Amino acid sequence: MEARIAGLVRKLEETHHLTDDEYRELIQNRTPEAAELLAERAVAARQPIYGTKVFTRGLIEISNICKNDCLYCGIRRSNHNVERYRLEPDVIVACAREGHELGFRTIVLQGGEDAFFSDDVLANIVARIKQTCPNTAVTLSMGERSKESYQRLFDAGADRYLLRHETANKAHYERLHPAGMSWERRMQCLRDLREIGYQVGAGFMVGSPYQTVEHLAQEMRFVEEFKPDMCGIGPFIPHHDTPFANEPAGTLELTCYLLSIIRLIYPPILLPATTALGTIDPRGREKGMLAGANVVMPNLSPTSVRKQYELYDNKICTGDESAQCRGCLGLRMTLIGYELAVDRGDIRKS
Ligand code: SAM
Ligand code: FES
């Protein structure tokens, strides 16, 4: 490996900072040897904070009804081939309780921007989960809402919010979304969430259409500056009923490389090995963990609706019961020397 790249890795590990040009160079000139070195340093940085514990979040996909029309997303409003569903509040609470019994101490409610989930409805669901699942964090991932709405949900007991910024570059954002959706607004939502007191998850897709190395350097700058508590990154995977049906998917290799860099930028960060990573490679989640990730998010949705929450083609785990998913992931993690934690899995900032 070039001494220059090894020097950049060392600088990143020691200072948690590179210039934009240096990020570009590190990403552009990557080699398998550089990836190996980065992964080794990322695992070393994670070790004193999280050891070999893998945090789990039980994901409940509560609705695939969405008013938005993101060009990459399989459940976008314009896709008329999707059979739409929304889970009843009682069903959502029952799924959360099942998750709690299985050992999950974080429940994530995710869905499209579905007007049914008003502040009243969602706040009530959050409060019921907090009451019935002791010592459990509730994470919401329900898209863009007003600051007042985020505040109501926080007051009802929500602990965390996941809202991927999707790209740190405004012009790139505008190529991935229809007119009317705004990058500034998305970024403002992240700031609002942080101000209210949520633990905040941001994130982006790797290999999304039109993404360049410059954009990826900007992503690394964003992580350095905003320091999200969690950063969800997974490969873009085309969905056959979207305008991006024929675009190539992002790669496992680049996703793992970026996971390692992000771990070194901000060692305590929560980094999921995503379902999308497990979809493009049968051992994707394990490889993500070995590159520096420390979170997995198995599915707790009722099996009857899982195929309908198809954001991209060939999504894994759509046929399995929740207990099977947890068991399967537990085994996968054991086989690489890690273990699932029964823990809320809060970020550990020294
Ligand atoms: N509506 C909420 C929101 O906008 O944040 C949550 C649901 S949204 C479907 C969750 C995430 O799925 C998005 O932030 C996006 O990054 C990811 N996603 C959507 N389509 C995808 C695709 N084709 N490949 C990979 N990830 C995708
Ligand atoms: Fe669901 Fe493996 S994680 S079957």
CSV table of C-alpha atoms and ligand atoms in Angstrom, one decimal:
chain,number,residue,atom,x,y,z
A,1,MET,CA,0.0,0.0,0.0
A,2,GLU,CA,1.1,3.5,-0.7
A,3,ALA,CA,2.8,5.2,2.3
A,4,ARG,CA,0.6,8.2,1.5
A,5,ILE,CA,-2.6,6.3,2.2
A,6,ALA,CA,-1.2,4.7,5.3
A,7,GLY,CA,-0.3,8.2,6.5
A,8,LEU,CA,-3.9,9.4,5.9
A,9,VAL,CA,-5.3,6.5,7.9
A,10,ARG,CA,-2.9,7.3,10.7
A,11,LYS,CA,-3.8,10.9,10.7
A,12,LEU,CA,-7.5,10.1,10.7
A,13,GLU,CA,-7.0,7.7,13.6
A,14,GLU,CA,-5.1,10.2,15.6
A,15,THR,CA,-6.9,13.5,14.9
A,16,HIS,CA,-10.4,12.3,13.7
A,17,HIS,CA,-10.1,14.8,10.9
A,18,LEU,CA,-9.0,15.0,7.3
A,19,THR,CA,-9.3,17.8,4.8
A,20,ASP,CA,-11.8,17.4,1.9
A,21,ASP,CA,-8.9,16.7,-0.5
A,22,GLU,CA,-7.6,14.1,1.9
A,23,TYR,CA,-10.9,12.3,2.1
A,24,ARG,CA,-11.2,12.4,-1.6
A,25,GLU,CA,-7.7,10.9,-2.0
A,26,LEU,CA,-8.4,8.2,0.7
A,27,ILE,CA,-11.6,7.2,-1.1
A,28,GLN,CA,-10.5,7.5,-4.7
A,29,ASN,CA,-7.2,5.6,-4.3
A,30,ARG,CA,-8.5,2.8,-2.1
A,31,THR,CA,-7.1,-0.7,-2.5
A,32,PRO,CA,-7.9,-4.0,-0.7
A,33,GLU,CA,-4.8,-3.4,1.5
A,34,ALA,CA,-6.1,0.1,2.5
A,35,ALA,CA,-9.5,-1.4,3.3
A,36,GLU,CA,-7.9,-4.0,5.5
A,37,LEU,CA,-5.8,-1.4,7.4
A,38,LEU,CA,-8.8,0.9,7.8
A,39,ALA,CA,-11.0,-2.0,9.1
A,40,GLU,CA,-8.3,-3.1,11.5
A,41,ARG,CA,-8.0,0.4,12.9
A,42,ALA,CA,-11.8,0.9,13.0
A,43,VAL,CA,-12.3,-2.3,15.0
A,44,ALA,CA,-9.4,-1.2,17.4
A,45,ALA,CA,-11.2,2.2,17.9
A,46,ARG,CA,-14.5,0.5,18.6
A,47,GLN,CA,-13.1,-2.1,21.0
A,48,PRO,CA,-12.6,0.0,24.1
A,49,ILE,CA,-16.1,1.5,23.8
A,50,TYR,CA,-18.3,-1.4,22.8
A,51,GLY,CA,-16.1,-4.5,22.9
A,52,THR,CA,-17.7,-7.3,21.0
A,53,LYS,CA,-21.3,-6.4,21.9
A,54,VAL,CA,-23.6,-5.8,19.0
A,55,PHE,CA,-26.6,-3.5,19.8
A,56,THR,CA,-29.9,-4.6,18.3
A,57,ARG,CA,-33.0,-2.6,17.3
A,58,GLY,CA,-36.3,-4.3,16.6
A,59,LEU,CA,-37.7,-2.6,13.5
A,60,ILE,CA,-41.4,-2.4,13.0
A,61,GLU,CA,-42.4,-1.1,9.5
A,62,ILE,CA,-45.7,0.5,10.5
A,63,SER,CA,-47.0,1.8,7.1
A,64,ASN,CA,-45.9,1.8,3.5
A,65,ILE,CA,-48.2,4.7,2.6
A,66,CYS,CA,-46.2,7.8,1.8
A,67,LYS,CA,-47.0,11.2,0.4
A,68,ASN,CA,-43.4,11.6,-0.9
A,69,ASP,CA,-42.0,10.6,-4.2
A,70,CYS,CA,-38.3,10.0,-3.6
A,71,LEU,CA,-37.0,8.7,-7.0
A,72,TYR,CA,-35.1,5.8,-5.5
A,73,CYS,CA,-37.7,4.4,-3.2
A,74,GLY,CA,-39.9,1.4,-3.9
A,75,ILE,CA,-42.8,2.7,-1.8
A,76,ARG,CA,-42.9,6.2,-3.4
A,77,ARG,CA,-46.3,7.7,-4.0
A,78,SER,CA,-46.1,7.2,-7.8
A,79,ASN,CA,-45.6,3.4,-7.6
A,80,HIS,CA,-49.1,2.2,-8.2
A,81,ASN,CA,-48.0,-1.5,-8.1
A,82,VAL,CA,-47.5,-1.5,-4.3
A,83,GLU,CA,-50.2,-3.0,-2.2
A,84,ARG,CA,-50.5,-0.4,0.6
A,85,TYR,CA,-50.9,-1.2,4.3
A,86,ARG,CA,-50.8,0.4,7.6
A,87,LEU,CA,-50.6,-1.4,10.9
A,88,GLU,CA,-53.3,-0.7,13.6
A,89,PRO,CA,-51.9,0.8,16.8
A,90,ASP,CA,-52.8,-2.3,18.7
A,91,VAL,CA,-50.8,-4.4,16.3
A,92,ILE,CA,-47.8,-2.1,16.6
A,93,VAL,CA,-47.9,-2.3,20.4
A,94,ALA,CA,-48.2,-6.1,20.3
A,95,CYS,CA,-45.2,-6.3,17.9
A,96,ALA,CA,-43.2,-4.1,20.3
A,97,ARG,CA,-44.1,-6.3,23.3
A,98,GLU,CA,-43.1,-9.4,21.4
A,99,GLY,CA,-39.8,-7.7,20.6
A,100,HIS,CA,-39.3,-6.9,24.2
A,101,GLU,CA,-39.9,-10.5,25.2
A,102,LEU,CA,-37.3,-11.6,22.6
A,103,GLY,CA,-34.7,-9.3,24.3
A,104,PHE,CA,-35.0,-6.1,22.3
A,105,ARG,CA,-34.5,-2.9,24.3
A,106,THR,CA,-34.9,-0.5,21.4
A,107,ILE,CA,-38.0,-0.5,19.2
A,108,VAL,CA,-37.9,1.4,16.0
A,109,LEU,CA,-41.1,2.5,14.4
A,110,GLN,CA,-40.5,3.3,10.7
A,111,GLY,CA,-42.8,4.2,7.9
A,112,GLY,CA,-43.7,6.4,5.0
A,113,GLU,CA,-45.1,9.8,5.6
A,114,ASP,CA,-48.7,8.6,6.2
A,115,ALA,CA,-51.1,11.3,7.5
A,116,PHE,CA,-52.9,8.7,9.6
A,117,PHE,CA,-50.0,8.9,12.0
A,118,SER,CA,-50.9,12.3,13.4
A,119,ASP,CA,-49.2,13.5,16.5
A,120,ASP,CA,-52.0,12.3,18.7
A,121,VAL,CA,-52.0,8.8,17.2
A,122,LEU,CA,-48.2,8.4,17.2
A,123,ALA,CA,-47.8,10.0,20.7
A,124,ASN,CA,-50.3,7.5,22.1
A,125,ILE,CA,-48.5,4.5,20.5
A,126,VAL,CA,-45.1,5.7,21.8
A,127,ALA,CA,-46.6,6.2,25.3
A,128,ARG,CA,-48.1,2.7,25.3
A,129,ILE,CA,-44.9,1.1,24.2
A,130,LYS,CA,-43.0,3.0,26.9
A,131,GLN,CA,-45.5,1.8,29.5
A,132,THR,CA,-45.6,-1.9,28.5
A,133,CYS,CA,-41.9,-2.4,27.6
A,134,PRO,CA,-39.8,-1.5,30.6
A,135,ASN,CA,-36.3,-0.1,30.1
A,136,THR,CA,-36.8,0.2,26.4
A,137,ALA,CA,-35.9,3.0,24.1
A,138,VAL,CA,-38.3,4.1,21.3
A,139,THR,CA,-36.9,5.3,18.1
A,140,LEU,CA,-39.0,7.0,15.5
A,141,SER,CA,-38.3,7.1,11.7
A,142,MET,CA,-41.3,8.7,10.3
A,143,GLY,CA,-39.8,11.3,8.0
A,144,GLU,CA,-40.0,15.1,8.1
A,145,ARG,CA,-42.4,16.7,10.6
A,146,SER,CA,-42.6,20.1,12.3
A,147,LYS,CA,-40.5,21.0,15.3
A,148,GLU,CA,-43.7,21.1,17.4
A,149,SER,CA,-44.6,17.6,16.2
A,150,TYR,CA,-41.1,16.3,17.1
A,151,GLN,CA,-41.5,18.0,20.5
A,152,ARG,CA,-44.9,16.3,21.2
A,153,LEU,CA,-43.5,12.9,20.3
A,154,PHE,CA,-40.4,13.5,22.5
A,155,ASP,CA,-42.7,14.5,25.4
A,156,ALA,CA,-44.7,11.3,24.9
A,157,GLY,CA,-41.5,9.4,25.5
A,158,ALA,CA,-39.7,8.9,22.1
A,159,ASP,CA,-35.9,8.8,22.7
A,160,ARG,CA,-34.4,8.8,19.3
A,161,TYR,CA,-35.1,9.7,15.7
A,162,LEU,CA,-33.7,8.4,12.5
A,163,LEU,CA,-33.8,10.7,9.5
A,164,ARG,CA,-31.2,10.0,6.9
A,165,HIS,CA,-30.1,13.2,5.3
A,166,GLU,CA,-29.7,11.1,2.1
A,167,THR,CA,-26.9,13.3,0.8
A,168,ALA,CA,-24.8,16.1,2.2
A,169,ASN,CA,-24.9,17.9,-1.2
A,170,LYS,CA,-27.9,20.1,-2.1
A,171,ALA,CA,-27.6,19.7,-5.9
A,172,HIS,CA,-27.3,15.9,-5.5
A,173,TYR,CA,-30.3,15.9,-3.2
A,174,GLU,CA,-32.3,17.6,-5.9
A,175,ARG,CA,-31.4,14.9,-8.5
A,176,LEU,CA,-32.7,12.2,-6.1
A,177,HIS,CA,-36.0,13.9,-5.1
A,178,PRO,CA,-38.8,15.6,-7.0
A,179,ALA,CA,-39.2,19.4,-6.9
A,180,GLY,CA,-40.9,20.4,-3.7
A,181,MET,CA,-38.7,18.3,-1.5
A,182,SER,CA,-36.0,20.4,0.1
A,183,TRP,CA,-32.5,19.5,1.3
A,184,GLU,CA,-32.5,22.6,3.6
A,185,ARG,CA,-35.7,21.4,5.2
A,186,ARG,CA,-34.3,17.9,5.8
A,187,MET,CA,-31.2,19.3,7.4
A,188,GLN,CA,-33.3,21.7,9.5
A,189,CYS,CA,-35.3,18.7,10.8
A,190,LEU,CA,-32.0,17.1,12.0
A,191,ARG,CA,-31.1,20.3,13.8
A,192,ASP,CA,-34.6,20.6,15.3
A,193,LEU,CA,-34.4,17.0,16.6
A,194,ARG,CA,-31.0,17.6,18.2
A,195,GLU,CA,-32.2,20.8,19.9
A,196,ILE,CA,-35.2,19.0,21.4
A,197,GLY,CA,-32.9,16.4,22.9
A,198,TYR,CA,-33.3,13.3,20.8
A,199,GLN,CA,-30.4,11.0,20.0
A,200,VAL,CA,-30.3,11.6,16.3
A,201,GLY,CA,-29.5,9.2,13.4
A,202,ALA,CA,-28.6,10.6,10.0
A,203,GLY,CA,-27.3,8.7,7.0
A,204,PHE,CA,-27.0,8.2,3.3
A,205,MET,CA,-27.0,5.6,0.6
A,206,VAL,CA,-23.7,4.4,-0.9
A,207,GLY,CA,-23.6,4.4,-4.7
A,208,SER,CA,-26.9,6.4,-5.1
A,209,PRO,CA,-27.3,7.6,-8.7
A,210,TYR,CA,-25.0,10.6,-9.6
A,211,GLN,CA,-23.0,10.2,-6.4
A,212,THR,CA,-19.3,11.2,-6.8
A,213,VAL,CA,-16.2,11.0,-4.7
A,214,GLU,CA,-16.6,14.7,-4.0
A,215,HIS,CA,-20.0,14.0,-2.5
A,216,LEU,CA,-18.6,11.2,-0.4
A,217,ALA,CA,-15.9,13.6,0.9
A,218,GLN,CA,-18.8,15.9,1.8
A,219,GLU,CA,-20.5,13.1,3.7
A,220,MET,CA,-17.4,12.5,5.7
A,221,ARG,CA,-17.2,16.3,6.5
A,222,PHE,CA,-20.9,16.2,7.6
A,223,VAL,CA,-20.1,13.3,10.0
A,224,GLU,CA,-17.1,15.3,11.4
A,225,GLU,CA,-19.2,18.4,11.9
A,226,PHE,CA,-22.7,17.3,12.9
A,227,LYS,CA,-21.5,14.2,14.7
A,228,PRO,CA,-24.8,12.2,14.5
A,229,ASP,CA,-25.4,9.7,17.3
A,230,MET,CA,-26.1,7.1,14.6
A,231,CYS,CA,-25.2,7.1,10.9
A,232,GLY,CA,-27.2,4.6,8.8
A,233,ILE,CA,-25.3,3.9,5.6
A,234,GLY,CA,-26.2,1.1,3.2
A,235,PRO,CA,-25.9,0.5,-0.5
A,236,PHE,CA,-28.4,2.0,-2.8
A,237,ILE,CA,-30.3,-1.0,-4.4
A,238,PRO,CA,-32.5,-0.3,-7.4
A,239,HIS,CA,-36.2,-1.1,-7.2
A,240,HIS,CA,-37.8,-2.2,-10.5
A,241,ASP,CA,-40.8,0.1,-10.3
A,242,THR,CA,-38.8,3.4,-9.8
A,243,PRO,CA,-37.1,5.8,-12.3
A,244,PHE,CA,-33.8,4.4,-11.0
A,245,ALA,CA,-34.7,0.8,-11.9
A,246,ASN,CA,-31.7,0.4,-14.3
A,247,GLU,CA,-29.1,2.1,-12.1
A,248,PRO,CA,-26.3,0.0,-10.7
A,249,ALA,CA,-26.4,-0.9,-7.0
A,250,GLY,CA,-23.9,0.4,-4.5
A,251,THR,CA,-21.1,-2.0,-3.5
A,252,LEU,CA,-20.3,-3.9,-0.4
A,253,GLU,CA,-16.7,-3.0,-0.8
A,254,LEU,CA,-17.3,0.8,-0.7
A,255,THR,CA,-19.9,0.6,2.0
A,256,CYS,CA,-17.5,-1.3,4.3
A,257,TYR,CA,-14.7,1.2,3.5
A,258,LEU,CA,-16.9,4.1,4.5
A,259,LEU,CA,-18.1,2.4,7.6
A,260,SER,CA,-14.4,2.1,8.7
A,261,ILE,CA,-13.7,5.7,7.9
A,262,ILE,CA,-16.8,6.9,9.8
A,263,ARG,CA,-15.8,4.8,12.9
A,264,LEU,CA,-12.4,6.5,12.9
A,265,ILE,CA,-13.9,10.0,12.5
A,266,TYR,CA,-16.2,9.6,15.5
A,267,PRO,CA,-15.3,6.4,17.5
A,268,PRO,CA,-18.5,6.3,19.7
A,269,ILE,CA,-20.9,6.6,16.8
A,270,LEU,CA,-23.6,3.9,16.4
A,271,LEU,CA,-23.2,2.3,13.0
A,272,PRO,CA,-25.7,-0.2,11.7
A,273,ALA,CA,-24.8,-3.1,9.4
A,274,THR,CA,-27.9,-2.6,7.4
A,275,THR,CA,-30.4,-4.9,5.8
A,276,ALA,CA,-29.4,-3.5,2.4
A,277,LEU,CA,-25.9,-4.6,3.1
A,278,GLY,CA,-27.2,-8.1,3.9
A,279,THR,CA,-29.2,-8.0,0.7
A,280,ILE,CA,-26.3,-7.3,-1.7
A,281,ASP,CA,-24.1,-10.0,-0.1
A,282,PRO,CA,-25.2,-13.0,1.9
A,283,ARG,CA,-22.6,-12.2,4.6
A,284,GLY,CA,-22.9,-8.4,4.2
A,285,ARG,CA,-23.9,-7.7,7.8
A,286,GLU,CA,-21.0,-9.8,9.2
A,287,LYS,CA,-18.6,-8.0,6.9
A,288,GLY,CA,-20.1,-4.6,8.0
A,289,MET,CA,-19.4,-5.6,11.6
A,290,LEU,CA,-15.8,-6.5,10.8
A,291,ALA,CA,-15.4,-3.1,9.1
A,292,GLY,CA,-16.5,-1.3,12.3
A,293,ALA,CA,-20.3,-1.4,12.5
A,294,ASN,CA,-21.9,-2.2,15.9
A,295,VAL,CA,-25.7,-2.3,15.4
A,296,VAL,CA,-28.1,-4.6,13.6
A,297,MET,CA,-31.8,-3.9,13.1
A,298,PRO,CA,-33.7,-7.1,12.5
A,299,ASN,CA,-37.3,-6.9,11.4
A,300,LEU,CA,-40.2,-7.3,13.9
A,301,SER,CA,-43.0,-6.4,11.4
A,302,PRO,CA,-45.8,-9.0,11.1
A,303,THR,CA,-44.7,-11.5,8.4
A,304,SER,CA,-48.0,-10.8,6.5
A,305,VAL,CA,-46.9,-7.3,5.5
A,306,ARG,CA,-43.1,-7.6,5.2
A,307,LYS,CA,-43.0,-8.1,1.4
A,308,GLN,CA,-45.1,-4.9,1.0
A,309,TYR,CA,-42.4,-2.7,2.6
A,310,GLU,CA,-40.1,-3.3,-0.4
A,311,LEU,CA,-37.9,-0.2,-0.6
A,312,TYR,CA,-35.6,-2.1,-3.1
A,313,ASP,CA,-35.6,-5.4,-4.9
A,314,ASN,CA,-34.8,-8.7,-3.2
A,315,LYS,CA,-34.9,-7.4,0.4
A,316,ILE,CA,-33.9,-10.2,2.8
A,317,CYS,CA,-35.8,-11.6,5.8
A,318,THR,CA,-39.3,-11.0,4.4
A,319,GLY,CA,-40.4,-14.5,5.2
A,320,ASP,CA,-39.1,-15.0,8.7
A,321,GLU,CA,-40.8,-14.7,12.1
A,322,SER,CA,-39.3,-12.1,14.5
A,323,ALA,CA,-37.8,-14.8,16.7
A,324,GLN,CA,-36.2,-16.5,13.7
A,325,CYS,CA,-34.6,-13.2,12.7
A,326,ARG,CA,-33.2,-12.6,16.1
A,327,GLY,CA,-31.9,-16.2,16.3
A,328,CYS,CA,-30.4,-16.1,12.9
A,329,LEU,CA,-28.6,-12.8,13.5
A,330,GLY,CA,-27.4,-14.0,17.0
A,331,LEU,CA,-25.9,-17.1,15.4
A,332,ARG,CA,-24.3,-15.0,12.6
A,333,MET,CA,-22.7,-12.7,15.1
A,334,THR,CA,-21.5,-15.6,17.3
A,335,LEU,CA,-19.8,-17.1,14.3
A,336,ILE,CA,-17.6,-14.0,13.9
A,337,GLY,CA,-16.9,-13.6,17.6
A,338,TYR,CA,-19.5,-11.0,18.5
A,339,GLU,CA,-22.7,-11.3,20.7
A,340,LEU,CA,-26.1,-9.6,20.6
A,341,ALA,CA,-26.6,-7.4,23.7
A,342,VAL,CA,-29.8,-7.1,25.7
A,343,ASP,CA,-29.3,-3.4,26.2
A,344,ARG,CA,-30.9,-0.2,25.2
A,345,GLY,CA,-27.8,0.4,23.2
A,346,ASP,CA,-27.3,4.1,23.9
A,347,ILE,CA,-24.3,5.9,22.4
A,348,ARG,CA,-21.3,5.8,24.8
A,349,LYS,CA,-19.7,9.2,24.6
A,350,SER,CA,-16.9,8.7,27.2
B,1,SAM,N1,-40.1,8.0,5.6
B,1,SAM,C1,-39.0,7.9,6.4
B,1,SAM,C2,-37.9,8.8,6.0
B,1,SAM,O1,-38.0,9.5,4.9
B,1,SAM,O2,-36.9,8.9,6.6
B,1,SAM,C3,-38.5,6.5,6.7
B,1,SAM,C4,-38.6,5.5,5.6
B,1,SAM,S1,-37.5,5.6,4.3
B,1,SAM,C5,-38.1,4.4,3.2
B,1,SAM,C6,-36.0,4.9,5.0
B,1,SAM,C7,-34.7,4.9,4.2
B,1,SAM,O3,-34.8,3.9,3.2
B,1,SAM,C8,-34.4,6.1,3.4
B,1,SAM,O4,-33.9,7.1,4.3
B,1,SAM,C9,-33.5,5.7,2.4
B,1,SAM,O5,-32.1,6.0,2.6
B,1,SAM,C10,-33.7,4.1,2.4
B,1,SAM,N2,-34.0,3.7,1.0
B,1,SAM,C11,-35.1,4.0,0.3
B,1,SAM,N3,-35.0,3.4,-1.0
B,1,SAM,C12,-33.8,2.7,-1.0
B,1,SAM,C13,-33.2,2.0,-2.0
B,1,SAM,N4,-33.7,1.8,-3.2
B,1,SAM,N5,-32.0,1.4,-1.7
B,1,SAM,C14,-31.4,1.6,-0.5
B,1,SAM,N6,-32.0,2.3,0.5
B,1,SAM,C15,-33.2,2.9,0.2
B,2,FES,FE1,-33.7,-12.4,9.4
B,2,FES,FE2,-31.5,-13.7,9.1
B,2,FES,S1,-31.8,-11.8,10.0
B,2,FES,S2,-33.5,-14.4,8.7
